[in-house]
Amino acid sequence: MIAPMQVEVGKPVTFSGYAEDYGRQIVSVQFSLDNGEHWTSYDVSESSSELWVHWTFSYTPERPGFYRLLVRSVNDEGVESPLADVAEFTAA
């Protein structure tokens, strides 16, 4: 879990991290802001199975409130991470 943050409405906030799948190639990193109901995928199929994938995600909250970003990876066999990383933030 990424430490909770306080951010400003209308200002972009950027998250970053690393993904690794223990010898399997990661082909996409996925992000969700609706508790996993919908996922946005970013292709990282040029990655190597020997290296971690560094990801970044920027988001601009349009309204005050609590937000929860979920992040997971998908490997070359189409298997998703069993547990998503979580970043929680409050926009004011």
Coordinates of N, CA, C and O in Angstrom, one line a residue:
M1 N 0.8 -1.2 0.0 CA 0.0 0.0 0.0 C 0.9 1.2 0.0 O 1.9 1.3 0.7
I2 N 0.5 2.2 -0.8 CA 1.2 3.5 -0.8 C 0.6 4.4 0.3 O -0.6 4.4 0.5
A3 N 1.4 5.1 1.0 CA 0.9 6.0 2.1 C -0.2 6.9 1.6 O -0.1 7.5 0.5
P4 N -1.3 7.1 2.4 CA -2.4 8.0 2.0 C -1.8 9.4 1.9 O -0.9 9.9 2.5
M5 N -2.4 10.2 1.0 CA -2.0 11.5 0.6 C -3.2 12.5 0.6 O -4.3 12.1 0.4
Q6 N -2.8 13.8 0.8 CA -3.8 14.9 0.7 C -3.4 15.6 -0.6 O -2.2 16.0 -0.8
V7 N -4.3 15.8 -1.5 CA -4.0 16.5 -2.8 C -5.0 17.6 -3.1 O -6.1 17.7 -2.4
E8 N -4.8 18.4 -4.1 CA -5.7 19.6 -4.4 C -6.6 19.2 -5.6 O -6.1 18.6 -6.5
V9 N -7.8 19.6 -5.4 CA -8.8 19.4 -6.5 C -8.3 20.2 -7.7 O -7.8 21.3 -7.6
G10 N -8.3 19.6 -8.9 CA -7.9 20.3 -10.1 C -6.4 20.3 -10.4 O -6.0 20.8 -11.4
K11 N -5.6 19.7 -9.5 CA -4.2 19.6 -9.7 C -3.8 18.2 -9.9 O -4.3 17.3 -9.2
P12 N -3.0 17.9 -10.9 CA -2.6 16.5 -11.1 C -1.7 15.9 -10.0 O -0.9 16.6 -9.4
V13 N -2.0 14.7 -9.7 CA -1.2 13.9 -8.7 C -0.6 12.7 -9.5 O -1.3 12.1 -10.3
T14 N 0.7 12.4 -9.3 CA 1.3 11.3 -10.0 C 1.8 10.2 -9.0 O 2.4 10.6 -8.0
F15 N 1.5 9.0 -9.3 CA 1.9 7.9 -8.5 C 2.9 7.1 -9.3 O 2.8 7.1 -10.6
S16 N 3.8 6.4 -8.7 CA 4.7 5.5 -9.4 C 5.1 4.3 -8.5 O 4.9 4.3 -7.3
G17 N 5.5 3.3 -9.2 CA 5.9 2.1 -8.5 C 6.6 1.1 -9.4 O 6.9 1.4 -10.6
Y18 N 6.8 -0.1 -9.0 CA 7.4 -1.2 -9.7 C 6.5 -2.4 -9.7 O 5.9 -2.7 -8.7
A19 N 6.5 -3.2 -10.8 CA 5.8 -4.4 -10.9 C 6.8 -5.5 -11.3 O 7.7 -5.3 -12.1
E20 N 6.6 -6.7 -10.7 CA 7.5 -7.8 -11.1 C 6.7 -9.1 -10.9 O 5.8 -9.1 -10.0
D21 N 6.9 -10.1 -11.7 CA 6.1 -11.3 -11.7 C 7.0 -12.6 -11.6 O 6.6 -13.6 -12.1
Y22 N 8.1 -12.5 -10.9 CA 8.9 -13.6 -10.5 C 9.2 -14.5 -11.7 O 8.8 -15.7 -11.7
G23 N 9.8 -14.0 -12.7 CA 10.3 -14.7 -13.9 C 9.3 -14.7 -15.1 O 9.7 -15.2 -16.1
R24 N 8.1 -14.2 -14.9 CA 7.2 -14.1 -16.0 C 7.3 -12.6 -16.6 O 7.5 -11.7 -15.8
Q25 N 7.1 -12.5 -17.8 CA 7.1 -11.1 -18.4 C 5.8 -10.4 -18.2 O 4.7 -11.0 -18.3
I26 N 5.8 -9.2 -17.7 CA 4.6 -8.4 -17.5 C 4.3 -7.7 -18.9 O 5.2 -7.1 -19.5
V27 N 3.1 -7.8 -19.3 CA 2.7 -7.2 -20.6 C 1.8 -6.0 -20.5 O 1.7 -5.3 -21.4
S28 N 1.2 -5.8 -19.3 CA 0.4 -4.6 -19.1 C 0.3 -4.3 -17.6 O 0.4 -5.2 -16.8
V29 N 0.2 -3.1 -17.3 CA -0.1 -2.6 -15.9 C -1.5 -2.0 -16.0 O -1.8 -1.2 -17.0
Q30 N -2.4 -2.3 -15.1 CA -3.7 -1.8 -15.1 C -4.0 -1.0 -13.9 O -3.5 -1.2 -12.8
F31 N -4.9 0.0 -14.1 CA -5.3 1.0 -13.0 C -6.8 1.1 -12.9 O -7.5 1.0 -13.9
S32 N -7.3 1.2 -11.7 CA -8.8 1.3 -11.5 C -9.0 2.4 -10.4 O -8.3 2.4 -9.4
L33 N -10.0 3.2 -10.6 CA -10.4 4.2 -9.6 C -11.9 3.9 -9.2 O -12.5 4.8 -8.5
D34 N -12.4 2.7 -9.5 CA -13.7 2.4 -9.1 C -13.8 1.0 -8.4 O -14.7 0.2 -8.6
N35 N -12.8 0.8 -7.6 CA -12.7 -0.5 -6.8 C -12.6 -1.7 -7.7 O -13.1 -2.8 -7.3
G36 N -12.0 -1.6 -8.8 CA -11.8 -2.8 -9.7 C -13.0 -3.1 -10.6 O -12.9 -4.1 -11.3
E37 N -14.0 -2.3 -10.7 CA -15.1 -2.6 -11.6 C -14.6 -2.4 -13.1 O -15.0 -3.2 -13.9
H38 N -13.8 -1.4 -13.3 CA -13.3 -1.1 -14.6 C -11.8 -0.9 -14.5 O -11.3 -0.3 -13.5
W39 N -11.0 -1.4 -15.4 CA -9.5 -1.3 -15.4 C -9.1 -0.6 -16.7 O -9.6 -1.0 -17.8
T40 N -8.1 0.2 -16.6 CA -7.5 0.8 -17.8 C -6.1 0.2 -17.9 O -5.3 0.2 -16.9
S41 N -5.8 -0.4 -19.1 CA -4.6 -1.1 -19.3 C -3.6 -0.3 -20.1 O -3.9 0.5 -21.0
Y42 N -2.3 -0.4 -19.7 CA -1.2 0.3 -20.4 C -0.2 -0.8 -20.8 O 0.3 -1.6 -20.0
D43 N 0.0 -0.9 -22.1 CA 0.9 -1.9 -22.7 C 2.4 -1.7 -22.2 O 2.9 -0.6 -22.4
V44 N 3.0 -2.7 -21.7 CA 4.4 -2.7 -21.4 C 5.0 -4.0 -21.9 O 6.0 -4.5 -21.3
S45 N 4.5 -4.5 -23.0 CA 4.9 -5.8 -23.6 C 6.4 -5.7 -24.1 O 6.9 -6.8 -24.4
E46 N 7.0 -4.6 -24.2 CA 8.4 -4.5 -24.5 C 9.3 -4.8 -23.3 O 10.5 -4.7 -23.4
S47 N 8.7 -5.0 -22.2 CA 9.5 -5.3 -21.0 C 10.2 -6.7 -21.0 O 9.9 -7.5 -21.9
S48 N 11.1 -6.9 -20.1 CA 11.8 -8.1 -20.0 C 11.4 -8.9 -18.8 O 11.1 -8.3 -17.7
S49 N 11.4 -10.2 -18.9 CA 11.0 -11.0 -17.7 C 12.0 -11.0 -16.6 O 11.7 -11.3 -15.5
E50 N 13.2 -10.5 -16.9 CA 14.3 -10.4 -15.9 C 14.3 -9.1 -15.1 O 15.0 -9.0 -14.2
L51 N 13.5 -8.1 -15.6 CA 13.6 -6.8 -15.0 C 12.2 -6.4 -14.5 O 11.2 -6.8 -15.0
W52 N 12.2 -5.6 -13.4 CA 11.0 -5.0 -12.9 C 10.5 -3.9 -13.9 O 11.3 -3.3 -14.6
V53 N 9.2 -3.7 -13.9 CA 8.6 -2.7 -14.8 C 8.3 -1.5 -13.9 O 7.6 -1.6 -12.9
H54 N 8.8 -0.3 -14.3 CA 8.5 0.9 -13.5 C 7.3 1.5 -14.2 O 7.2 1.7 -15.4
W55 N 6.3 1.9 -13.4 CA 5.1 2.4 -13.9 C 4.8 3.8 -13.2 O 5.3 4.1 -12.1
T56 N 4.1 4.7 -13.9 CA 3.6 5.9 -13.4 C 2.2 6.1 -13.8 O 1.8 5.6 -14.9
F57 N 1.4 6.8 -13.0 CA 0.0 7.1 -13.3 C -0.3 8.5 -12.8 O -0.1 8.7 -11.6
S58 N -0.8 9.3 -13.6 CA -1.2 10.7 -13.2 C -2.7 10.8 -13.3 O -3.3 10.3 -14.2
Y59 N -3.3 11.5 -12.3 CA -4.7 11.7 -12.3 C -5.0 13.1 -11.7 O -4.3 13.5 -10.8
T60 N -6.0 13.7 -12.2 CA -6.4 15.0 -11.7 C -7.8 14.9 -11.1 O -8.8 14.8 -11.9
P61 N -8.0 15.0 -9.8 CA -9.3 14.9 -9.2 C -10.1 16.1 -9.5 O -9.6 17.2 -9.4
E62 N -11.3 15.9 -10.0 CA -12.2 17.1 -10.4 C -13.1 17.5 -9.3 O -13.7 18.6 -9.3
R63 N -13.3 16.7 -8.2 CA -14.1 17.0 -7.1 C -13.5 16.7 -5.8 O -12.7 15.8 -5.7
P64 N -13.8 17.4 -4.7 CA -13.3 17.0 -3.4 C -13.8 15.6 -3.0 O -14.9 15.2 -3.5
G65 N -13.1 14.9 -2.3 CA -13.5 13.6 -1.8 C -12.3 12.6 -1.6 O -11.2 12.9 -1.8
F66 N -12.7 11.4 -1.3 CA -11.8 10.3 -1.0 C -11.7 9.5 -2.3 O -12.7 9.1 -2.9
Y67 N -10.4 9.1 -2.7 CA -10.2 8.3 -3.9 C -9.3 7.1 -3.5 O -8.5 7.2 -2.6
R68 N -9.5 6.0 -4.3 CA -8.7 4.8 -4.0 C -8.3 4.3 -5.4 O -9.1 3.9 -6.2
L69 N -7.0 4.3 -5.6 CA -6.4 3.8 -6.9 C -5.9 2.4 -6.7 O -5.1 2.2 -5.7
L70 N -6.3 1.5 -7.5 CA -5.8 0.1 -7.5 C -4.9 -0.1 -8.7 O -5.2 0.4 -9.8
V71 N -3.8 -0.8 -8.5 CA -2.8 -1.0 -9.5 C -2.5 -2.5 -9.5 O -2.2 -3.1 -8.5
R72 N -2.5 -3.1 -10.7 CA -2.1 -4.5 -10.9 C -1.4 -4.8 -12.2 O -1.5 -3.9 -13.1
S73 N -0.7 -5.9 -12.3 CA 0.0 -6.2 -13.5 C -0.7 -7.5 -14.1 O -1.4 -8.2 -13.4
V74 N -0.4 -7.6 -15.4 CA -0.9 -8.8 -16.1 C 0.4 -9.4 -16.8 O 1.1 -8.7 -17.5
N75 N 0.6 -10.7 -16.7 CA 1.8 -11.3 -17.3 C 1.5 -11.9 -18.7 O 0.3 -11.8 -19.1
D76 N 2.5 -12.4 -19.3 CA 2.4 -12.9 -20.7 C 1.5 -14.1 -20.8 O 1.1 -14.5 -22.0
E77 N 1.0 -14.7 -19.7 CA 0.0 -15.8 -19.8 C -1.4 -15.2 -19.6 O -2.4 -16.0 -19.5
G78 N -1.5 -13.9 -19.4 CA -2.8 -13.3 -19.2 C -3.3 -13.3 -17.7 O -4.4 -13.0 -17.4
V79 N -2.4 -13.7 -16.8 CA -2.7 -13.8 -15.4 C -2.5 -12.5 -14.7 O -1.5 -11.9 -14.8
E80 N -3.6 -12.0 -14.0 CA -3.5 -10.8 -13.3 C -2.9 -11.0 -11.9 O -3.0 -12.1 -11.4
S81 N -2.3 -9.9 -11.4 CA -1.8 -10.0 -10.0 C -3.0 -10.4 -9.1 O -4.1 -9.9 -9.2
P82 N -2.7 -11.3 -8.2 CA -3.8 -11.7 -7.3 C -4.2 -10.6 -6.3 O -5.4 -10.6 -5.9
L83 N -3.3 -9.7 -6.0 CA -3.7 -8.6 -5.1 C -3.2 -7.3 -5.7 O -2.0 -7.2 -6.2
A84 N -4.1 -6.3 -5.8 CA -3.7 -5.1 -6.4 C -3.0 -4.2 -5.3 O -3.3 -4.3 -4.1
D85 N -2.1 -3.4 -5.7 CA -1.5 -2.3 -4.8 C -2.6 -1.3 -4.7 O -3.4 -1.0 -5.6
V86 N -2.6 -0.6 -3.6 CA -3.6 0.4 -3.3 C -2.9 1.8 -2.9 O -2.0 1.8 -2.1
A87 N -3.4 2.8 -3.5 CA -3.0 4.2 -3.1 C -4.3 5.0 -2.8 O -5.2 5.1 -3.7
E88 N -4.4 5.4 -1.6 CA -5.6 6.2 -1.2 C -5.2 7.7 -1.0 O -4.1 8.0 -0.6
F89 N -6.1 8.6 -1.5 CA -5.9 10.0 -1.4 C -7.2 10.7 -1.2 O -8.2 10.3 -1.7
T90 N -7.0 11.9 -0.6 CA -8.2 12.8 -0.4 C -7.9 14.1 -1.1 O -6.8 14.7 -1.0
A91 N -8.9 14.5 -1.9 CA -8.8 15.8 -2.6 C -9.6 16.8 -1.9 O -10.8 16.6 -1.6
A92 N -9.0 18.0 -1.8 CA -9.7 19.1 -1.1 C -9.5 20.4 -1.8 O -8.6 20.5 -2.6

